[in-house]
PDB file of C-alpha atoms in Angstrom:
ATOM      1  CA  MET A 925       0.000   0.000   0.000  1.00 79.00           C
ATOM      2  CA  LYS A 926       1.257   3.452  -0.874  1.00 85.00           C
ATOM      3  CA  GLN A 927       2.171   5.841   1.912  1.00 91.00           C
ATOM      4  CA  THR A 928      -0.077   8.869   2.279  1.00 96.00           C
ATOM      5  CA  PHE A 929       1.713  11.997   3.483  1.00 97.00           C
ATOM      6  CA  PRO A 930      -0.402  13.849   6.088  1.00 97.00           C
ATOM      7  CA  PRO A 931      -0.869  17.649   6.114  1.00 96.00           C
ATOM      8  CA  SER A 932       1.609  18.014   8.980  1.00 97.00           C
ATOM      9  CA  GLU A 933       4.409  16.537   6.814  1.00 97.00           C
ATOM     10  CA  LEU A 934       3.445  17.747   3.343  1.00 98.00           C
ATOM     11  CA  ILE A 935       2.092  21.259   3.815  1.00 98.00           C
ATOM     12  CA  ILE A 936       0.157  22.500   0.795  1.00 98.00           C
ATOM     13  CA  ASN A 937      -1.094  26.069   0.611  1.00 98.00           C
ATOM     14  CA  GLU A 938      -4.706  26.880  -0.257  1.00 97.00           C
ATOM     15  CA  ASP A 939      -3.694  27.798  -3.805  1.00 97.00           C
ATOM     16  CA  GLY A 940      -2.184  24.347  -4.367  1.00 97.00           C
ATOM     17  CA  SER A 941       1.434  25.471  -3.956  1.00 98.00           C
ATOM     18  CA  ILE A 942       4.107  23.963  -1.697  1.00 98.00           C
ATOM     19  CA  PHE A 943       4.418  25.616   1.723  1.00 98.00           C
ATOM     20  CA  HIS A 944       7.661  27.624   1.683  1.00 98.00           C
ATOM     21  CA  LEU A 945       8.362  28.067  -2.025  1.00 98.00           C
ATOM     22  CA  HIS A 946       4.750  28.855  -3.012  1.00 98.00           C
ATOM     23  CA  VAL A 947       5.405  26.985  -6.267  1.00 98.00           C
ATOM     24  CA  ARG A 948       2.761  24.783  -7.909  1.00 98.00           C
ATOM     25  CA  PRO A 949       3.752  21.387  -9.383  1.00 98.00           C
ATOM     26  CA  GLU A 950       3.035  22.422 -12.970  1.00 98.00           C
ATOM     27  CA  TRP A 951       5.536  25.297 -12.712  1.00 98.00           C
ATOM     28  CA  LEU A 952       8.555  23.054 -12.025  1.00 98.00           C
ATOM     29  CA  ALA A 953      10.901  22.271 -14.921  1.00 98.00           C
ATOM     30  CA  ASP A 954      13.180  19.224 -15.029  1.00 98.00           C
ATOM     31  CA  LYS A 955      16.224  21.505 -15.192  1.00 98.00           C
ATOM     32  CA  VAL A 956      16.693  23.688 -12.115  1.00 98.00           C
ATOM     33  CA  ILE A 957      19.248  26.420 -11.449  1.00 98.00           C
ATOM     34  CA  LEU A 958      19.687  27.361  -7.802  1.00 98.00           C
ATOM     35  CA  VAL A 959      21.192  30.630  -6.601  1.00 98.00           C
ATOM     36  CA  GLY A 960      21.611  31.938  -3.077  1.00 96.00           C
ATOM     37  CA  ASP A 961      20.748  35.590  -3.547  1.00 95.00           C
ATOM     38  CA  PRO A 962      17.087  36.301  -4.477  1.00 96.00           C
ATOM     39  CA  GLY A 963      18.334  39.227  -6.537  1.00 92.00           C
ATOM     40  CA  ARG A 964      20.395  36.873  -8.689  1.00 94.00           C
ATOM     41  CA  VAL A 965      17.253  35.129  -9.940  1.00 97.00           C
ATOM     42  CA  ASN A 966      16.516  38.071 -12.218  1.00 96.00           C
ATOM     43  CA  LEU A 967      20.105  37.983 -13.532  1.00 95.00           C
ATOM     44  CA  VAL A 968      19.496  34.418 -14.694  1.00 97.00           C
ATOM     45  CA  ALA A 969      15.874  34.907 -15.742  1.00 97.00           C
ATOM     46  CA  ARG A 970      16.632  37.821 -18.043  1.00 96.00           C
ATOM     47  CA  HIS A 971      18.024  35.159 -20.398  1.00 97.00           C
ATOM     48  CA  LEU A 972      14.696  33.257 -20.342  1.00 97.00           C
ATOM     49  CA  THR A 973      11.661  33.684 -22.576  1.00 96.00           C
ATOM     50  CA  ASN A 974       8.051  32.524 -22.104  1.00 96.00           C
ATOM     51  CA  GLN A 975       8.131  33.014 -18.344  1.00 96.00           C
ATOM     52  CA  GLU A 976       5.432  30.865 -16.755  1.00 96.00           C
ATOM     53  CA  CYS A 977       5.672  32.017 -13.157  1.00 96.00           C
ATOM     54  CA  ASN A 978       7.377  34.650 -11.045  1.00 97.00           C
ATOM     55  CA  VAL A 979       6.840  33.910  -7.375  1.00 98.00           C
ATOM     56  CA  GLU A 980       8.481  35.481  -4.315  1.00 97.00           C
ATOM     57  CA  SER A 981       8.131  34.110  -0.780  1.00 96.00           C
ATOM     58  CA  ARG A 982      10.625  35.029   1.948  1.00 95.00           C
ATOM     59  CA  GLU A 983      14.103  34.401   0.532  1.00 97.00           C
ATOM     60  CA  PHE A 984      12.692  32.090  -2.132  1.00 98.00           C
ATOM     61  CA  HIS A 985      12.205  33.634  -5.571  1.00 98.00           C
ATOM     62  CA  THR A 986      11.192  31.343  -8.443  1.00 98.00           C
ATOM     63  CA  ILE A 987      10.901  31.935 -12.170  1.00 98.00           C
ATOM     64  CA  THR A 988      10.309  29.247 -14.798  1.00 98.00           C
ATOM     65  CA  GLY A 989      10.902  29.965 -18.464  1.00 98.00           C
ATOM     66  CA  THR A 990      12.653  28.831 -21.628  1.00 98.00           C
ATOM     67  CA  TYR A 991      16.283  29.145 -22.713  1.00 97.00           C
ATOM     68  CA  ARG A 992      17.000  27.981 -26.269  1.00 96.00           C
ATOM     69  CA  GLU A 993      14.151  25.442 -26.190  1.00 95.00           C
ATOM     70  CA  LYS A 994      15.161  24.205 -22.723  1.00 97.00           C
ATOM     71  CA  ARG A 995      12.558  24.654 -19.986  1.00 98.00           C
ATOM     72  CA  ILE A 996      14.360  25.852 -16.841  1.00 98.00           C
ATOM     73  CA  THR A 997      13.321  26.794 -13.313  1.00 98.00           C
ATOM     74  CA  VAL A 998      15.482  29.366 -11.509  1.00 98.00           C
ATOM     75  CA  LEU A 999      15.133  29.495  -7.737  1.00 98.00           C
ATOM     76  CA  SER A1000      16.874  31.318  -4.900  1.00 98.00           C
ATOM     77  CA  THR A1001      17.602  29.342  -1.752  1.00 98.00           C
ATOM     78  CA  GLY A1002      19.016  31.924   0.617  1.00 97.00           C
ATOM     79  CA  ILE A1003      22.168  31.084   2.549  1.00 97.00           C
ATOM     80  CA  GLY A1004      23.056  27.775   4.165  1.00 96.00           C
ATOM     81  CA  CYS A1005      22.433  24.037   4.073  1.00 97.00           C
ATOM     82  CA  ASP A1006      19.359  24.408   6.296  1.00 96.00           C
ATOM     83  CA  ASN A1007      17.683  26.311   3.461  1.00 97.00           C
ATOM     84  CA  ILE A1008      18.802  23.667   0.958  1.00 98.00           C
ATOM     85  CA  ASP A1009      16.980  21.110   3.128  1.00 98.00           C
ATOM     86  CA  ILE A1010      13.751  23.077   2.649  1.00 98.00           C
ATOM     87  CA  VAL A1011      14.257  23.703  -1.053  1.00 98.00           C
ATOM     88  CA  LEU A1012      15.282  20.166  -2.045  1.00 98.00           C
ATOM     89  CA  ASN A1013      12.538  18.467  -0.072  1.00 98.00           C
ATOM     90  CA  GLU A1014       9.907  20.793  -1.514  1.00 98.00           C
ATOM     91  CA  LEU A1015      11.216  20.490  -5.072  1.00 98.00           C
ATOM     92  CA  ASP A1016      11.220  16.704  -4.725  1.00 98.00           C
ATOM     93  CA  ALA A1017       7.653  16.807  -3.406  1.00 98.00           C
ATOM     94  CA  LEU A1018       6.574  18.939  -6.373  1.00 98.00           C
ATOM     95  CA  ALA A1019       8.170  16.427  -8.735  1.00 98.00           C
ATOM     96  CA  ASN A1020       7.249  13.121  -7.115  1.00 98.00           C
ATOM     97  CA  ILE A1021       4.124  13.472  -4.973  1.00 98.00           C
ATOM     98  CA  ASP A1022       0.568  13.812  -6.262  1.00 98.00           C
ATOM     99  CA  PHE A1023      -0.835  16.788  -4.345  1.00 98.00           C
ATOM    100  CA  THR A1024      -4.397  15.482  -4.768  1.00 97.00           C
ATOM    101  CA  THR A1025      -3.870  11.991  -3.329  1.00 97.00           C
ATOM    102  CA  ARG A1026      -0.801  12.898  -1.211  1.00 97.00           C
ATOM    103  CA  GLN A1027       0.916   9.757  -2.500  1.00 97.00           C
ATOM    104  CA  GLU A1028       4.049   9.189  -4.557  1.00 97.00           C
ATOM    105  CA  TYR A1029       3.732   8.836  -8.304  1.00 97.00           C
ATOM    106  CA  ASP A1030       4.414   5.347  -9.678  1.00 95.00           C
ATOM    107  CA  MET A1031       7.278   6.587 -11.861  1.00 96.00           C
ATOM    108  CA  PRO A1032       9.891   8.791 -10.139  1.00 96.00           C
ATOM    109  CA  ARG A1033      10.838  12.057 -11.828  1.00 98.00           C
ATOM    110  CA  ARG A1034      14.498  13.042 -11.874  1.00 98.00           C
ATOM    111  CA  LEU A1035      15.625  16.643 -11.692  1.00 98.00           C
ATOM    112  CA  ASP A1036      18.927  18.066 -12.934  1.00 98.00           C
ATOM    113  CA  LEU A1037      20.082  20.766 -10.498  1.00 98.00           C
ATOM    114  CA  VAL A1038      22.998  23.162 -10.720  1.00 98.00           C
ATOM    115  CA  ARG A1039      23.805  25.666  -8.014  1.00 98.00           C
ATOM    116  CA  ILE A1040      25.499  28.847  -9.214  1.00 98.00           C
ATOM    117  CA  GLY A1041      27.232  30.572  -6.327  1.00 95.00           C
ATOM    118  CA  THR A1042      30.239  32.456  -5.035  1.00 93.00           C
ATOM    119  CA  CYS A1043      33.017  31.115  -2.863  1.00 93.00           C
ATOM    120  CA  GLY A1044      36.387  31.655  -1.243  1.00 91.00           C
ATOM    121  CA  GLY A1045      39.349  30.060  -3.005  1.00 92.00           C
ATOM    122  CA  LEU A1046      41.895  28.098  -0.979  1.00 91.00           C
ATOM    123  CA  GLN A1047      44.597  27.185  -3.501  1.00 91.00           C
ATOM    124  CA  PRO A1048      47.068  29.075  -5.709  1.00 87.00           C
ATOM    125  CA  ASP A1049      45.136  27.905  -8.804  1.00 85.00           C
ATOM    126  CA  THR A1050      41.876  29.466  -7.547  1.00 89.00           C
ATOM    127  CA  PRO A1051      42.479  33.228  -7.787  1.00 87.00           C
ATOM    128  CA  VAL A1052      39.608  35.710  -7.792  1.00 89.00           C
ATOM    129  CA  GLY A1053      37.473  35.154 -10.876  1.00 90.00           C
ATOM    130  CA  THR A1054      38.106  31.385 -11.152  1.00 92.00           C
ATOM    131  CA  PHE A1055      35.140  29.084 -11.874  1.00 95.00           C
ATOM    132  CA  VAL A1056      35.206  26.065  -9.532  1.00 96.00           C
ATOM    133  CA  CYS A1057      33.075  22.922  -9.864  1.00 97.00           C
ATOM    134  CA  SER A1058      32.506  20.976  -6.638  1.00 97.00           C
ATOM    135  CA  GLN A1059      33.374  17.423  -7.659  1.00 97.00           C
ATOM    136  CA  VAL A1060      33.212  16.411  -3.984  1.00 98.00           C
ATOM    137  CA  SER A1061      31.821  18.318  -0.999  1.00 98.00           C
ATOM    138  CA  ILE A1062      32.651  17.932   2.663  1.00 98.00           C
ATOM    139  CA  GLY A1063      29.736  19.181   4.725  1.00 97.00           C
ATOM    140  CA  PHE A1064      30.478  20.767   8.075  1.00 96.00           C
ATOM    141  CA  ASP A1065      26.715  21.243   8.526  1.00 94.00           C
ATOM    142  CA  GLY A1066      25.811  17.678   9.529  1.00 93.00           C
ATOM    143  CA  LEU A1067      22.495  17.817   7.647  1.00 96.00           C
ATOM    144  CA  LEU A1068      22.791  14.465   5.903  1.00 97.00           C
ATOM    145  CA  ASN A1069      23.394  12.718   9.229  1.00 95.00           C
ATOM    146  CA  PHE A1070      19.659  13.107   9.950  1.00 97.00           C
ATOM    147  CA  TYR A1071      18.663  10.969   6.937  1.00 98.00           C
ATOM    148  CA  ALA A1072      18.670   7.182   6.605  1.00 97.00           C
ATOM    149  CA  GLY A1073      20.954   5.897   3.900  1.00 97.00           C
ATOM    150  CA  ARG A1074      23.625   8.574   4.266  1.00 97.00           C
ATOM    151  CA  ASN A1075      26.390   5.973   4.527  1.00 97.00           C
ATOM    152  CA  ALA A1076      25.350   4.411   1.222  1.00 98.00           C
ATOM    153  CA  VAL A1077      25.840   7.667  -0.717  1.00 98.00           C
ATOM    154  CA  CYS A1078      28.785   9.162   1.192  1.00 98.00           C
ATOM    155  CA  ASP A1079      32.503   8.542   0.710  1.00 98.00           C
ATOM    156  CA  LEU A1080      33.288   7.007   4.106  1.00 98.00           C
ATOM    157  CA  PRO A1081      37.063   6.516   3.565  1.00 98.00           C
ATOM    158  CA  LEU A1082      37.349  10.195   2.614  1.00 98.00           C
ATOM    159  CA  GLU A1083      35.410  11.172   5.740  1.00 97.00           C
ATOM    160  CA  ARG A1084      37.744   9.166   7.974  1.00 96.00           C
ATOM    161  CA  ALA A1085      40.861  10.520   6.288  1.00 97.00           C
ATOM    162  CA  PHE A1086      39.647  14.098   6.668  1.00 97.00           C
ATOM    163  CA  LEU A1087      38.700  13.613  10.340  1.00 96.00           C
ATOM    164  CA  ASN A1088      42.150  12.188  11.074  1.00 95.00           C
ATOM    165  CA  HIS A1089      43.884  14.959   9.135  1.00 96.00           C
ATOM    166  CA  MET A1090      41.996  17.663  11.038  1.00 96.00           C
ATOM    167  CA  GLY A1091      42.526  15.978  14.425  1.00 93.00           C
ATOM    168  CA  TRP A1092      38.775  15.785  15.014  1.00 94.00           C
ATOM    169  CA  THR A1093      38.498  12.044  15.664  1.00 88.00           C
ATOM    170  CA  GLY A1094      37.102  11.474  19.145  1.00 80.00           C
ATOM    171  CA  ASN A1095      36.621  15.218  19.775  1.00 82.00           C
ATOM    172  CA  LEU A1096      33.025  15.650  20.914  1.00 78.00           C
ATOM    173  CA  CYS A1097      33.208  19.411  20.241  1.00 79.00           C
ATOM    174  CA  ALA A1098      34.363  18.970  16.632  1.00 82.00           C
ATOM    175  CA  PRO A1099      32.036  18.849  13.595  1.00 86.00           C
ATOM    176  CA  ALA A1100      30.787  15.519  12.231  1.00 90.00           C
ATOM    177  CA  PRO A1101      31.436  16.146   8.523  1.00 95.00           C
ATOM    178  CA  TYR A1102      30.159  14.016   5.669  1.00 97.00           C
ATOM    179  CA  ALA A1103      31.777  13.635   2.233  1.00 98.00           C
ATOM    180  CA  ILE A1104      29.554  13.414  -0.823  1.00 98.00           C
ATOM    181  CA  HIS A1105      30.340  13.296  -4.537  1.00 98.00           C
ATOM    182  CA  ALA A1106      28.376  15.411  -6.988  1.00 98.00           C
ATOM    183  CA  ASP A1107      26.728  13.514  -9.825  1.00 98.00           C
ATOM    184  CA  PRO A1108      29.628  12.622 -12.168  1.00 98.00           C
ATOM    185  CA  ASP A1109      27.602  13.142 -15.351  1.00 97.00           C
ATOM    186  CA  MET A1110      26.571  16.619 -14.194  1.00 98.00           C
ATOM    187  CA  VAL A1111      30.160  17.471 -13.293  1.00 98.00           C
ATOM    188  CA  GLU A1112      31.342  16.460 -16.774  1.00 98.00           C
ATOM    189  CA  ARG A1113      28.517  18.325 -18.489  1.00 97.00           C
ATOM    190  CA  ILE A1114      28.888  21.577 -16.528  1.00 98.00           C
ATOM    191  CA  ALA A1115      32.630  21.766 -15.786  1.00 97.00           C
ATOM    192  CA  LYS A1116      33.894  20.315 -19.081  1.00 96.00           C
ATOM    193  CA  GLY A1117      37.576  21.208 -19.469  1.00 94.00           C
ATOM    194  CA  ASP A1118      37.574  24.841 -18.450  1.00 94.00           C
ATOM    195  CA  MET A1119      36.643  24.831 -14.748  1.00 96.00           C
ATOM    196  CA  VAL A1120      38.780  23.911 -11.757  1.00 95.00           C
ATOM    197  CA  ARG A1121      37.533  20.729 -10.081  1.00 95.00           C
ATOM    198  CA  GLY A1122      38.181  19.654  -6.525  1.00 94.00           C
ATOM    199  CA  ILE A1123      36.830  19.216  -3.026  1.00 97.00           C
ATOM    200  CA  THR A1124      34.635  21.942  -1.591  1.00 97.00           C
ATOM    201  CA  ILE A1125      34.082  22.612   2.094  1.00 97.00           C
ATOM    202  CA  ALA A1126      30.433  23.467   2.706  1.00 97.00           C
ATOM    203  CA  ALA A1127      30.738  25.441   5.920  1.00 96.00           C
ATOM    204  CA  ASN A1128      27.953  25.941   8.433  1.00 95.00           C
ATOM    205  CA  GLY A1129      28.824  29.613   8.862  1.00 95.00           C
ATOM    206  CA  PHE A1130      30.649  32.445   7.121  1.00 94.00           C
ATOM    207  CA  PHE A1131      33.064  33.497   9.855  1.00 95.00           C
ATOM    208  CA  GLY A1132      34.373  30.971  12.412  1.00 94.00           C
ATOM    209  CA  PRO A1133      33.590  27.817  10.399  1.00 93.00           C
ATOM    210  CA  GLN A1134      35.561  29.270   7.482  1.00 93.00           C
ATOM    211  CA  GLY A1135      38.448  30.351   9.686  1.00 91.00           C
ATOM    212  CA  ARG A1136      37.603  34.062   9.671  1.00 90.00           C
ATOM    213  CA  ARG A1137      38.352  35.927  12.863  1.00 92.00           C
ATOM    214  CA  LEU A1138      36.918  39.272  13.859  1.00 96.00           C
ATOM    215  CA  ARG A1139      36.382  39.888  17.582  1.00 97.00           C
ATOM    216  CA  LEU A1140      35.844  36.250  18.582  1.00 97.00           C
ATOM    217  CA  PRO A1141      38.920  33.996  18.785  1.00 97.00           C
ATOM    218  CA  LEU A1142      38.826  30.711  16.884  1.00 95.00           C
ATOM    219  CA  ALA A1143      38.805  27.298  18.560  1.00 93.00           C
ATOM    220  CA  ASP A1144      41.464  26.135  16.073  1.00 93.00           C
ATOM    221  CA  PRO A1145      43.473  29.017  14.569  1.00 94.00           C
ATOM    222  CA  GLY A1146      45.292  26.509  12.344  1.00 93.00           C
ATOM    223  CA  GLN A1147      42.137  25.082  10.801  1.00 94.00           C
ATOM    224  CA  ASN A1148      42.492  26.671   7.373  1.00 93.00           C
ATOM    225  CA  ARG A1149      46.140  25.664   7.046  1.00 94.00           C
ATOM    226  CA  LYS A1150      45.144  22.031   7.621  1.00 96.00           C
ATOM    227  CA  VAL A1151      42.236  22.339   5.193  1.00 95.00           C
ATOM    228  CA  GLU A1152      44.489  23.791   2.496  1.00 94.00           C
ATOM    229  CA  ASN A1153      47.026  20.954   2.927  1.00 95.00           C
ATOM    230  CA  PHE A1154      44.537  18.067   2.687  1.00 97.00           C
ATOM    231  CA  VAL A1155      44.781  15.898  -0.445  1.00 96.00           C
ATOM    232  CA  TRP A1156      42.603  12.913  -1.327  1.00 95.00           C
ATOM    233  CA  LYS A1157      43.349  10.823  -4.433  1.00 94.00           C
ATOM    234  CA  GLY A1158      44.939  13.817  -6.125  1.00 92.00           C
ATOM    235  CA  LEU A1159      42.126  16.233  -5.250  1.00 93.00           C
ATOM    236  CA  HIS A1160      42.807  19.331  -3.137  1.00 94.00           C
ATOM    237  CA  ILE A1161      40.256  21.315  -1.176  1.00 96.00           C
ATOM    238  CA  THR A1162      39.693  24.169  -3.593  1.00 95.00           C
ATOM    239  CA  ASN A1163      37.155  26.407  -1.886  1.00 95.00           C
ATOM    240  CA  PHE A1164      34.742  27.262   0.907  1.00 95.00           C
ATOM    241  CA  GLU A1165      31.037  27.823   0.297  1.00 96.00           C
ATOM    242  CA  MET A1166      27.874  27.014   2.258  1.00 97.00           C
ATOM    243  CA  GLU A1167      25.413  24.833   0.305  1.00 98.00           C
ATOM    244  CA  SER A1168      27.051  22.255  -1.981  1.00 98.00           C
ATOM    245  CA  SER A1169      27.114  19.294   0.423  1.00 98.00           C
ATOM    246  CA  ALA A1170      23.395  19.384   1.205  1.00 98.00           C
ATOM    247  CA  LEU A1171      22.539  19.778  -2.478  1.00 98.00           C
ATOM    248  CA  ALA A1172      24.691  16.845  -3.574  1.00 98.00           C
ATOM    249  CA  GLY A1173      23.720  14.645  -0.626  1.00 98.00           C
ATOM    250  CA  LEU A1174      19.957  15.123  -0.705  1.00 98.00           C
ATOM    251  CA  SER A1175      19.930  14.818  -4.494  1.00 98.00           C
ATOM    252  CA  ALA A1176      21.791  11.508  -4.298  1.00 98.00           C
ATOM    253  CA  LEU A1177      19.335  10.152  -1.720  1.00 98.00           C
ATOM    254  CA  MET A1178      16.307  11.337  -3.716  1.00 98.00           C
ATOM    255  CA  GLY A1179      17.514  10.131  -7.125  1.00 98.00           C
ATOM    256  CA  HIS A1180      18.240  13.541  -8.652  1.00 98.00           C
ATOM    257  CA  ARG A1181      21.446  14.748 -10.332  1.00 98.00           C
ATOM    258  CA  ALA A1182      23.232  17.808  -8.970  1.00 98.00           C
ATOM    259  CA  THR A1183      26.443  19.741  -8.818  1.00 98.00           C
ATOM    260  CA  THR A1184      27.639  23.172  -7.687  1.00 98.00           C
ATOM    261  CA  VAL A1185      29.711  25.718  -9.591  1.00 98.00           C
ATOM    262  CA  CYS A1186      31.027  28.881  -7.987  1.00 96.00           C
ATOM    263  CA  MET A1187      32.996  31.941  -8.951  1.00 95.00           C
ATOM    264  CA  VAL A1188      35.836  32.716  -6.570  1.00 94.00           C
ATOM    265  CA  ILE A1189      35.302  36.210  -5.130  1.00 89.00           C
ATOM    266  CA  ALA A1190      37.959  35.942  -2.390  1.00 85.00           C
ATOM    267  CA  ASN A1191      41.229  34.058  -2.230  1.00 78.00           C
ATOM    268  CA  ARG A1192      42.073  33.255   1.369  1.00 67.00           C
ATOM    269  CA  LEU A1193      45.734  32.509   0.625  1.00 64.00           C
ATOM    270  CA  ALA A1194      46.309  35.809  -1.152  1.00 60.00           C
ATOM    271  CA  HIS A1195      44.062  37.768   1.231  1.00 65.00           C
ATOM    272  CA  GLU A1196      42.282  39.363  -1.731  1.00 74.00           C
ATOM    273  CA  ALA A1197      38.595  39.886  -2.476  1.00 71.00           C
ATOM    274  CA  ASN A1198      36.407  41.316  -5.216  1.00 71.00           C
ATOM    275  CA  THR A1199      33.210  42.894  -3.903  1.00 67.00           C
ATOM    276  CA  GLY A1200      32.222  43.926  -7.438  1.00 64.00           C
ATOM    277  CA  TYR A1201      31.776  40.337  -8.610  1.00 61.00           C
ATOM    278  CA  LYS A1202      28.109  40.891  -9.533  1.00 64.00           C
ATOM    279  CA  ASN A1203      29.301  42.626 -12.694  1.00 62.00           C
ATOM    280  CA  SER A1204      31.194  39.541 -13.908  1.00 74.00           C
ATOM    281  CA  ILE A1205      29.166  36.524 -12.721  1.00 90.00           C
ATOM    282  CA  ASP A1206      26.949  36.705 -15.802  1.00 91.00           C
ATOM    283  CA  THR A1207      29.589  34.787 -17.752  1.00 92.00           C
ATOM    284  CA  LEU A1208      29.180  31.857 -15.359  1.00 95.00           C
ATOM    285  CA  ILE A1209      25.382  32.126 -15.606  1.00 96.00           C
ATOM    286  CA  GLU A1210      25.455  31.944 -19.408  1.00 96.00           C
ATOM    287  CA  THR A1211      27.894  29.020 -19.284  1.00 96.00           C
ATOM    288  CA  VAL A1212      25.577  27.012 -17.021  1.00 97.00           C
ATOM    289  CA  LEU A1213      22.503  27.896 -19.109  1.00 98.00           C
ATOM    290  CA  ASP A1214      24.268  26.593 -22.212  1.00 97.00           C
ATOM    291  CA  ARG A1215      25.392  23.348 -20.556  1.00 97.00           C
ATOM    292  CA  ILE A1216      22.556  22.321 -18.232  1.00 97.00           C
TER     293      ILE A1216
END
């Protein structure tokens, strides 16, 4: 017998839209571009024609339209893996649950998702302006640890090696990171041969978790040095951002395909930053639109 999802678990608004996003099932395309900043949705959507919806709710802004005969949904998530948990679960519900019967469809629907974001580079080959594709993400957020099946989709040897390298094994105050690979087909399609690939740290904060110090001292002042020196099967940790692990992990568990690409706007090694990046990120947007 099929499971029926009660109103407390699957919250549907009176207009037939999903609770947080306020998106209706018929507005969701199979190809989805995620951005953090609600204002960036319009930067992507200005390339789209035949816009079917334009919905704003809290930090979530959604537009669905057409780019060169490809139907694409563009959606802002806000900042952090906690928001990705909301967005991915609600997108999956829109795709795979009948809102009338509150039961799963017989045939699962697979989404292709690409997050376009900004990040901090951690290696000499990731100067400001570099496009980085997250081939693997290490999540400091712990989100995937709340879901059954996380061990089946995570890279457990990589997790253990990283814990040992950081000196976090057995430390009850340390994070419990998980390591998750992006979908390999999506990585090949989006990154091709002109983006840097590597391991991304998805941090659960912008300051302390990424080794930034203002007035509060850090628990481990040497954290970033250790992060920068970690190597796994030839891959270095290329960058910090805040969403890629949850996107890759939840997508793997749900049967979707996802990856994250970011433009480096700060290089932590060189202590440089570009606050005017919004003028140049359109190149990355057009690249993803062409390849998704």
